[in-house]
Amino acid sequence: MKPRVIAIDDDEMFLTGTKTLFNEKQIPLSTFANPEKAIRAIDEAKNSGSPFKMAIVDYDMPIKGDDVVRSIKKIDPSIHTVILSSSLSAEESSLCNRAGADHIYLKSKSKERILLLAEIASLKVKRGKLTKDEKEANNEWIKKTLNLRGHSTTLAKVASEVSKYAQAGESVLITGQSGVGKEQVARSIHNNSDRNGTFIAVNCGAISKDLVESELFGHLKGSFTGASNNQTGKFVAAHGGTIFLDEIGEMPLDSQVKLLRVLQEKEVYPVGSTKPTKIDVRVVAATNRNLTEEVKKGNFREDLYFRLNILPIQIPTLSERPEDIEPIAKFIVDEKNNETGLEKHITDDAIKLLESFAWPGNIRELNNKIRKAYTLADSIIDRSHFTSMVNSDDLEGVINEISKIEDFMSYEDFVENHRNRLERLYLEKAMVLADGKRAEAARLTGLPYTTYIFKRKSLGLTVNQNQ
């Protein structure tokens, strides 16, 4: 049964156009130009046992959209509410969020997404398996909003949060393990917004401590040794757009103070300048660290944490949503087929095996494994391609292999035969967990940075960043 939807707008032409759109999809739609009558209809529908599942509300009415949503949520908190507007300020977006709006869109970008929302309006995080139709609706919603593949309710929740936060002007803090897709989610926030400027991504963990301020805020010629020219900072380059501060937890404390000031005053001082430059930039930050713990340890400023964590998004690990592995795997294989002109296929048995793995490197690790299997396979990618890979790549596989040794050997021979292999696996695993960042990998292993790099070189491993 299709979900019942109600549209509330004092623009009769918009209501007529929306009605036609929904009729084409055979989705029942009730339209009201008067908000008070619409609210009464919602109340009556709930009392009759046939409630509306979604409400589309225009913001620019005599009774503002946030007030209408607030009234709707008092009657039935479960109704999916979508606010539309021709233009919406950051302050108005905040009012809508606080009123309980589930999604906020500009009317010019709303048509396709409203139809998708109507299809999944009855979907909530629930126990049990999703039906085929529910999976397809979630998959389309996630693809449209995040440009990711999957149909889990947990990832659909992330898509809903992105949809809801995109039009707001406040900072967003994205948290999650390495490899879960934090930058893609950040890009989706920008792409779903009405900001016309550039999306600028900055890896805070890859900038040396001495150059953080120059990279972010810019510098004047001659302001320090090596500053041979004026340089525009990332914040100014992102004016009118979005700046993505990845690995924000790696930022030095003294730079955190200056970042906080930029967020408060909305202006930057290039290094060597006494004149501020005004900026209009949406800030999205991300980290794989627990910033609450980092605040307690004194490694991260509490005031900056609160300033960044206005709109939080937690991305689940791949092990928390194994049902997404099948659509991701099939998408990667299809993508490779398009690149190569071949027609390879992955078997259901192989996918079941993949679903049983822990995937500490999340989507990035899954992507690498499937691409490697694709290269090794002739036309069919089956579980054998991944079994051999796991036995050679995973530390547990090596330990299992050692346990099967029949001719016991001396300690010296054992260490000589297996130490280098184990060290390679250990150092590579650290790099995967560190998202390809050498400094973070060294920290995870507890080795000094120079020792970590020396060991990688001596074992024949590459030392490039983000490999």
Coordinates of C-alpha atoms in Angstrom, one line a residue:
M1 CA 0.0 0.0 0.0
K2 CA 1.3 3.4 -1.0
P3 CA 1.9 5.9 1.9
R4 CA -0.7 8.8 2.2
V5 CA 0.9 12.2 1.7
I6 CA -0.4 15.7 2.4
A7 CA 0.9 18.9 0.8
I8 CA 0.4 22.3 2.4
D9 CA 1.1 25.4 0.3
D10 CA -0.7 28.7 -0.4
D11 CA 0.5 28.5 -4.0
E12 CA -2.3 26.8 -5.8
M13 CA -0.2 26.3 -9.0
F14 CA 2.5 24.5 -7.0
L15 CA -0.2 22.2 -5.4
T16 CA -1.6 21.4 -8.8
G17 CA 1.8 20.6 -10.3
T18 CA 2.7 18.4 -7.3
K19 CA -0.7 16.6 -7.5
T20 CA 0.0 15.8 -11.1
L21 CA 3.5 14.5 -10.2
F22 CA 2.2 12.2 -7.5
N23 CA -0.7 10.9 -9.7
E24 CA 1.9 9.8 -12.3
K25 CA 3.5 7.6 -9.6
Q26 CA 0.1 6.5 -8.2
I27 CA 0.9 8.0 -4.8
P28 CA -2.2 9.3 -2.9
L29 CA -1.8 13.1 -2.2
S30 CA -4.1 15.4 -0.4
T31 CA -3.6 19.2 -1.0
F32 CA -4.4 22.1 1.2
A33 CA -3.8 25.9 0.7
N34 CA -4.9 26.6 4.3
P35 CA -2.5 25.4 6.9
E36 CA -5.1 25.3 9.7
K37 CA -7.5 23.1 7.7
A38 CA -4.5 20.8 6.8
I39 CA -3.6 20.4 10.5
R40 CA -7.2 19.5 11.3
A41 CA -7.2 17.0 8.5
I42 CA -4.0 15.4 9.9
D43 CA -5.6 15.2 13.3
E44 CA -8.7 13.5 11.9
A45 CA -6.7 11.1 9.8
K46 CA -4.8 9.9 12.8
N47 CA -7.9 9.5 14.9
S48 CA -9.5 7.5 12.1
G49 CA -6.7 5.0 12.1
S50 CA -5.5 6.0 8.6
P51 CA -2.8 8.6 9.3
F52 CA -0.7 10.5 6.8
K53 CA 2.9 9.2 6.5
M54 CA 4.4 12.4 5.1
A55 CA 3.7 16.1 5.0
I56 CA 5.1 18.5 2.5
V57 CA 5.0 22.1 3.9
D58 CA 5.8 25.4 2.2
Y59 CA 7.8 27.7 4.5
D60 CA 6.7 31.0 3.0
M61 CA 3.1 31.1 4.1
P62 CA 1.3 33.6 6.5
I63 CA 1.8 30.8 9.1
K64 CA 5.4 30.0 8.7
G65 CA 6.4 26.5 7.8
D66 CA 8.3 25.8 11.1
D67 CA 5.2 26.6 13.1
V68 CA 3.1 24.3 10.9
V69 CA 5.6 21.5 11.3
R70 CA 5.6 22.0 15.1
S71 CA 1.8 21.7 15.1
I72 CA 2.0 18.5 13.0
K73 CA 4.6 16.9 15.2
K74 CA 2.5 17.5 18.3
I75 CA -0.4 15.6 16.6
D76 CA 1.7 12.8 15.2
P77 CA 5.5 12.7 15.8
S78 CA 5.9 9.9 13.3
I79 CA 4.9 11.9 10.2
H80 CA 7.8 12.5 7.9
T81 CA 7.9 16.3 7.4
V82 CA 9.5 18.1 4.4
I83 CA 9.8 21.9 4.3
L84 CA 10.1 23.6 0.9
S85 CA 11.1 27.2 0.2
S86 CA 12.1 29.4 -2.7
S87 CA 14.9 30.7 -0.5
L88 CA 15.8 29.9 3.1
S89 CA 18.4 31.6 5.3
A90 CA 20.6 29.7 7.7
E91 CA 18.6 31.1 10.6
E92 CA 15.3 30.0 9.1
S93 CA 16.8 26.5 8.4
S94 CA 17.8 26.3 12.1
L95 CA 14.2 27.2 13.1
C96 CA 12.9 24.4 10.8
N97 CA 15.4 21.9 12.3
R98 CA 14.4 22.8 15.8
A99 CA 10.7 22.5 14.9
G100 CA 11.3 18.9 14.0
A101 CA 11.5 19.0 10.2
D102 CA 13.0 15.8 8.7
H103 CA 14.0 17.4 5.4
I104 CA 14.5 20.9 4.1
Y105 CA 14.7 21.6 0.3
L106 CA 14.7 24.5 -2.1
K107 CA 11.6 24.1 -4.4
S108 CA 13.9 24.2 -7.4
K109 CA 15.6 21.0 -6.3
S110 CA 12.8 19.2 -4.7
K111 CA 10.7 17.2 -7.2
E112 CA 12.7 13.9 -7.6
R113 CA 13.6 13.8 -3.9
I114 CA 10.0 14.4 -2.7
L115 CA 8.9 11.4 -4.8
L116 CA 11.7 9.2 -3.3
L117 CA 10.8 10.4 0.2
A118 CA 7.2 9.5 -0.4
E119 CA 8.2 6.0 -1.4
I120 CA 10.2 5.5 1.8
A121 CA 8.0 7.6 4.1
S122 CA 6.7 4.4 5.8
L123 CA 10.3 3.0 6.3
K124 CA 11.6 3.4 9.8
V125 CA 14.5 1.7 11.5
K126 CA 12.9 -1.6 12.5
R127 CA 13.7 -5.3 13.3
G128 CA 13.7 -7.9 10.6
K129 CA 14.6 -7.9 6.9
L130 CA 13.5 -5.2 4.5
T131 CA 11.2 -6.3 1.6
K132 CA 12.6 -6.1 -1.9
D133 CA 10.6 -2.9 -2.6
E134 CA 11.9 -1.3 0.6
K135 CA 15.5 -2.2 -0.3
E136 CA 15.0 -0.7 -3.8
A137 CA 13.5 2.5 -2.3
N138 CA 16.3 2.9 0.2
N139 CA 19.0 2.1 -2.4
E140 CA 17.6 4.8 -4.7
W141 CA 17.4 7.3 -1.8
I142 CA 20.9 6.6 -0.7
K143 CA 22.3 6.8 -4.3
K144 CA 20.5 10.1 -5.0
T145 CA 21.5 11.8 -1.7
L146 CA 24.9 10.3 -0.9
N147 CA 26.1 8.9 -4.2
L148 CA 26.9 5.7 -2.3
R149 CA 25.5 2.2 -2.7
G150 CA 23.5 0.3 -0.1
H151 CA 20.0 -0.3 1.2
S152 CA 20.4 -0.6 5.0
T153 CA 18.2 1.5 7.3
T154 CA 21.3 2.8 9.1
L155 CA 22.8 4.2 5.9
A156 CA 19.3 5.5 4.9
K157 CA 19.4 7.4 8.2
V158 CA 22.7 9.0 7.3
A159 CA 21.1 10.1 3.9
S160 CA 18.2 11.6 5.8
E161 CA 20.5 13.5 8.1
V162 CA 22.4 14.9 5.1
S163 CA 19.1 15.9 3.4
K164 CA 18.0 17.6 6.6
Y165 CA 21.3 19.4 7.3
A166 CA 22.2 20.5 3.8
Q167 CA 20.3 23.7 3.8
A168 CA 21.3 24.7 7.3
G169 CA 24.3 27.0 7.7
E170 CA 25.7 25.5 10.9
S171 CA 28.8 23.4 11.2
V172 CA 28.6 19.6 10.8
L173 CA 30.8 17.1 12.5
I174 CA 31.1 13.7 10.8
T175 CA 32.5 10.8 12.9
G176 CA 33.3 7.3 11.9
Q177 CA 36.2 4.9 11.3
S178 CA 38.7 5.2 8.5
G179 CA 37.3 4.1 5.2
V180 CA 33.6 4.5 5.9
G181 CA 33.1 7.4 3.4
K182 CA 33.3 10.6 5.5
E183 CA 34.5 12.8 2.6
Q184 CA 31.8 11.5 0.3
V185 CA 29.1 12.4 2.9
A186 CA 30.7 15.8 3.3
R187 CA 30.5 16.3 -0.5
S188 CA 26.9 15.2 -0.4
I189 CA 26.1 17.9 2.2
H190 CA 27.6 20.5 -0.2
N191 CA 25.9 19.1 -3.3
N192 CA 22.5 19.0 -1.7
S193 CA 22.8 22.6 -0.5
D194 CA 22.2 25.9 -2.3
R195 CA 25.8 27.0 -1.9
N196 CA 27.3 27.9 -5.3
G197 CA 30.9 28.2 -4.2
T198 CA 33.6 25.5 -4.3
F199 CA 33.9 22.4 -2.1
I200 CA 37.4 22.5 -0.7
A201 CA 38.8 19.4 1.1
V202 CA 41.7 19.8 3.6
N203 CA 43.4 16.9 5.3
C204 CA 44.5 18.4 8.6
G205 CA 46.6 15.4 9.4
A206 CA 48.7 15.8 6.3
I207 CA 49.8 19.4 6.9
S208 CA 52.9 20.0 9.0
K209 CA 52.4 22.0 12.2
D210 CA 54.3 25.0 10.9
L211 CA 52.2 25.4 7.8
V212 CA 48.6 24.8 9.1
E213 CA 47.8 28.5 9.4
S214 CA 49.3 29.3 6.0
E215 CA 47.4 26.6 4.3
L216 CA 44.0 27.4 5.9
F217 CA 44.2 31.2 6.1
G218 CA 46.8 32.1 3.4
H219 CA 50.0 34.3 3.7
L220 CA 51.6 37.4 2.4
K221 CA 54.9 37.4 0.4
G222 CA 57.8 37.6 2.8
S223 CA 55.8 36.8 5.9
F224 CA 58.1 33.9 6.7
T225 CA 61.1 32.1 5.2
G226 CA 60.0 30.5 2.0
A227 CA 57.0 32.7 1.4
S228 CA 58.1 34.0 -2.0
N229 CA 54.6 34.9 -3.1
N230 CA 51.2 35.8 -1.7
Q231 CA 49.1 32.7 -1.2
T232 CA 45.3 32.4 -0.9
G233 CA 44.2 30.2 2.0
K234 CA 41.7 27.4 1.8
F235 CA 39.0 29.3 3.6
V236 CA 39.1 32.2 1.1
A237 CA 39.2 29.7 -1.8
A238 CA 36.0 28.1 -0.3
H239 CA 34.1 31.5 -0.1
G240 CA 30.5 30.9 -0.9
G241 CA 31.0 27.2 -0.7
T242 CA 32.0 24.5 1.8
I243 CA 35.3 23.7 3.4
F244 CA 35.8 20.1 4.6
L245 CA 38.3 19.7 7.4
D246 CA 39.2 16.1 7.5
E247 CA 41.0 14.6 10.5
I248 CA 40.3 17.7 12.5
G249 CA 41.5 15.8 15.6
E250 CA 45.1 16.1 14.3
M251 CA 45.1 19.9 14.3
P252 CA 47.6 21.5 16.8
L253 CA 46.1 23.3 19.8
D254 CA 47.5 26.7 18.8
S255 CA 45.9 26.4 15.4
Q256 CA 42.6 25.3 17.0
V257 CA 42.4 28.6 18.8
K258 CA 42.7 30.5 15.5
L259 CA 40.2 28.2 13.8
L260 CA 37.7 28.9 16.6
R261 CA 38.1 32.6 16.0
V262 CA 37.4 32.2 12.3
L263 CA 34.2 30.3 13.0
Q264 CA 33.1 33.0 15.5
E265 CA 34.1 36.1 13.5
K266 CA 33.7 34.7 10.0
E267 CA 36.9 36.4 8.9
V268 CA 40.5 35.3 8.4
Y269 CA 43.9 37.0 8.9
P270 CA 46.4 35.7 6.3
V271 CA 49.8 35.1 7.9
G272 CA 51.7 38.4 7.9
S273 CA 48.6 40.6 7.5
T274 CA 46.8 42.9 9.9
K275 CA 43.7 43.2 7.7
P276 CA 41.0 40.6 8.0
T277 CA 39.2 39.1 5.0
K278 CA 35.5 38.4 5.4
I279 CA 34.4 34.9 4.4
D280 CA 31.1 33.1 3.9
V281 CA 32.0 29.4 4.3
R282 CA 30.1 26.3 5.5
V283 CA 32.4 24.2 7.7
V284 CA 32.1 20.4 7.7
A285 CA 34.7 18.6 9.8
A286 CA 35.4 14.9 10.2
T287 CA 37.4 12.6 12.5
N288 CA 38.0 9.0 13.3
R289 CA 38.8 9.9 16.9
N290 CA 36.6 10.2 19.9
L291 CA 36.8 14.0 20.3
T292 CA 35.0 13.8 23.7
E293 CA 37.9 11.8 25.0
E294 CA 40.4 14.0 23.3
V295 CA 38.8 17.0 25.0
K296 CA 39.2 15.2 28.4
K297 CA 42.9 14.5 27.6
G298 CA 43.5 18.2 26.8
N299 CA 44.3 17.4 23.1
F300 CA 41.2 19.2 21.7
R301 CA 39.6 22.4 22.7
E302 CA 36.1 22.0 24.3
D303 CA 34.8 25.3 22.9
L304 CA 35.9 24.3 19.3
Y305 CA 34.3 20.9 19.7
F306 CA 31.0 22.4 20.6
R307 CA 31.3 24.9 17.8
L308 CA 31.9 22.1 15.3
N309 CA 29.4 19.5 16.7
I310 CA 26.3 21.5 16.1
L311 CA 24.9 19.0 13.6
P312 CA 26.5 15.6 14.2
I313 CA 26.5 12.7 11.7
Q314 CA 27.8 9.2 12.8
I315 CA 28.6 6.9 9.8
P316 CA 28.2 3.2 10.7
T317 CA 31.0 0.8 10.0
L318 CA 30.6 -1.8 7.2
S319 CA 30.5 -4.6 9.8
E320 CA 27.4 -2.8 11.3
R321 CA 25.6 -2.9 7.9
P322 CA 26.7 -6.2 6.2
E323 CA 23.5 -6.1 4.0
D324 CA 25.2 -3.2 2.1
I325 CA 28.1 -5.4 1.0
E326 CA 26.1 -7.0 -1.9
P327 CA 25.1 -3.7 -3.6
I328 CA 28.5 -2.3 -3.1
A329 CA 30.3 -5.3 -4.4
K330 CA 28.0 -5.6 -7.5
F331 CA 28.5 -1.8 -8.2
I332 CA 32.3 -2.1 -8.1
V333 CA 32.2 -5.1 -10.4
D334 CA 29.9 -3.2 -12.8
E335 CA 32.2 -0.2 -12.6
K336 CA 35.2 -2.4 -13.5
N337 CA 33.2 -3.9 -16.4
N338 CA 32.5 -0.5 -17.8
E339 CA 36.2 0.4 -17.5
T340 CA 37.5 -2.7 -19.2
G341 CA 34.7 -3.7 -21.5
L342 CA 34.6 -7.1 -20.0
E343 CA 31.5 -8.9 -18.5
K344 CA 32.7 -10.5 -15.2
H345 CA 30.3 -11.5 -12.4
I346 CA 30.5 -12.1 -8.7
T347 CA 28.8 -15.1 -7.3
D348 CA 26.3 -15.1 -4.4
D349 CA 28.6 -17.5 -2.6
A350 CA 31.4 -15.0 -2.8
I351 CA 29.2 -12.3 -1.5
K352 CA 28.2 -14.4 1.5
L353 CA 31.8 -14.9 2.3
L354 CA 32.5 -11.2 2.1
E355 CA 29.5 -10.5 4.4
S356 CA 31.2 -12.7 7.1
F357 CA 34.4 -10.6 7.2
A358 CA 35.0 -7.8 9.8
W359 CA 36.3 -5.2 7.3
P360 CA 38.4 -3.0 9.7
G361 CA 39.2 -0.9 6.7
N362 CA 35.5 -0.6 5.8
I363 CA 34.5 0.4 2.2
R364 CA 38.0 1.2 1.2
E365 CA 39.3 -2.2 2.1
L366 CA 36.3 -3.9 0.5
N367 CA 36.9 -1.9 -2.7
N368 CA 40.6 -2.9 -2.8
K369 CA 39.8 -6.6 -2.2
I370 CA 37.1 -6.7 -4.9
R371 CA 39.3 -4.9 -7.5
K372 CA 42.1 -7.3 -6.8
A373 CA 39.8 -10.3 -7.1
Y374 CA 38.5 -8.8 -10.4
T375 CA 42.0 -8.7 -11.8
L376 CA 42.7 -12.3 -10.8
A377 CA 39.4 -13.8 -12.0
D378 CA 38.7 -14.9 -15.6
S379 CA 34.9 -14.3 -15.9
I380 CA 33.5 -15.5 -12.6
I381 CA 34.6 -14.0 -9.2
D382 CA 33.9 -16.7 -6.6
R383 CA 34.8 -17.3 -3.0
S384 CA 38.2 -18.9 -3.9
H385 CA 39.5 -15.5 -5.1
F386 CA 38.8 -14.0 -1.6
T387 CA 39.8 -17.1 0.4
S388 CA 43.3 -17.1 -1.0
M389 CA 43.5 -13.4 -0.5
V390 CA 42.4 -13.6 3.1
N391 CA 44.9 -16.4 3.9
S392 CA 47.8 -14.3 2.5
D393 CA 46.6 -10.9 3.7
D394 CA 45.1 -11.3 7.1
L395 CA 47.1 -11.7 10.3
E396 CA 44.7 -14.4 11.5
G397 CA 45.3 -16.3 8.3
V398 CA 49.0 -16.4 8.9
I399 CA 48.6 -17.5 12.5
N400 CA 46.3 -20.3 11.4
E401 CA 48.9 -21.3 8.8
I402 CA 51.6 -21.4 11.4
S403 CA 49.5 -23.6 13.7
K404 CA 49.4 -26.3 10.9
I405 CA 53.2 -26.7 10.8
E406 CA 53.9 -30.4 11.1
D407 CA 57.7 -30.4 11.3
F408 CA 58.4 -28.3 14.3
M409 CA 61.5 -26.0 13.9
S410 CA 63.9 -24.2 16.1
Y411 CA 62.9 -20.7 17.5
E412 CA 65.6 -19.1 15.3
D413 CA 64.3 -20.8 12.1
F414 CA 60.7 -20.0 13.0
V415 CA 61.4 -16.3 13.6
E416 CA 63.5 -16.1 10.4
N417 CA 60.8 -17.7 8.3
H418 CA 57.8 -15.7 9.5
R419 CA 59.0 -12.5 11.1
N420 CA 59.2 -10.4 7.9
R421 CA 55.9 -11.6 6.6
L422 CA 54.2 -10.9 9.9
E423 CA 55.8 -7.5 10.1
R424 CA 54.6 -6.6 6.6
L425 CA 51.1 -7.6 7.4
Y426 CA 51.1 -5.7 10.7
L427 CA 52.5 -2.5 9.1
E428 CA 50.1 -2.7 6.2
K429 CA 47.1 -3.3 8.5
A430 CA 48.1 -0.2 10.5
M431 CA 48.2 1.8 7.2
V432 CA 44.7 0.6 6.3
L433 CA 43.3 1.5 9.7
A434 CA 45.0 4.9 9.5
D435 CA 43.3 5.7 6.2
G436 CA 46.7 5.8 4.4
K437 CA 48.2 8.4 6.7
R438 CA 51.8 7.6 7.8
A439 CA 51.8 9.7 11.0
E440 CA 48.6 8.1 12.2
A441 CA 49.8 4.6 11.3
A442 CA 53.0 5.2 13.3
R443 CA 50.9 6.3 16.2
L444 CA 48.7 3.2 16.1
T445 CA 51.8 0.9 16.2
G446 CA 53.5 2.9 19.0
L447 CA 56.6 3.3 16.9
P448 CA 58.5 6.6 16.4
Y449 CA 57.6 8.0 13.0
T450 CA 61.1 7.6 11.6
T451 CA 61.3 4.0 12.8
Y452 CA 57.9 3.2 11.2
I453 CA 59.1 4.7 7.8
F454 CA 62.4 2.9 8.0
K455 CA 60.8 -0.5 8.7
R456 CA 58.4 0.0 5.8
K457 CA 61.3 0.7 3.4
S458 CA 63.4 -2.1 4.7
L459 CA 60.5 -4.6 4.1
G460 CA 59.9 -3.4 0.6
L461 CA 56.7 -1.5 1.4
T462 CA 55.7 1.8 -0.3
V463 CA 55.7 4.9 1.9
N464 CA 53.4 7.1 -0.1
Q465 CA 50.5 8.9 1.7
N466 CA 46.9 7.7 1.1
Q467 CA 48.1 4.6 -0.8

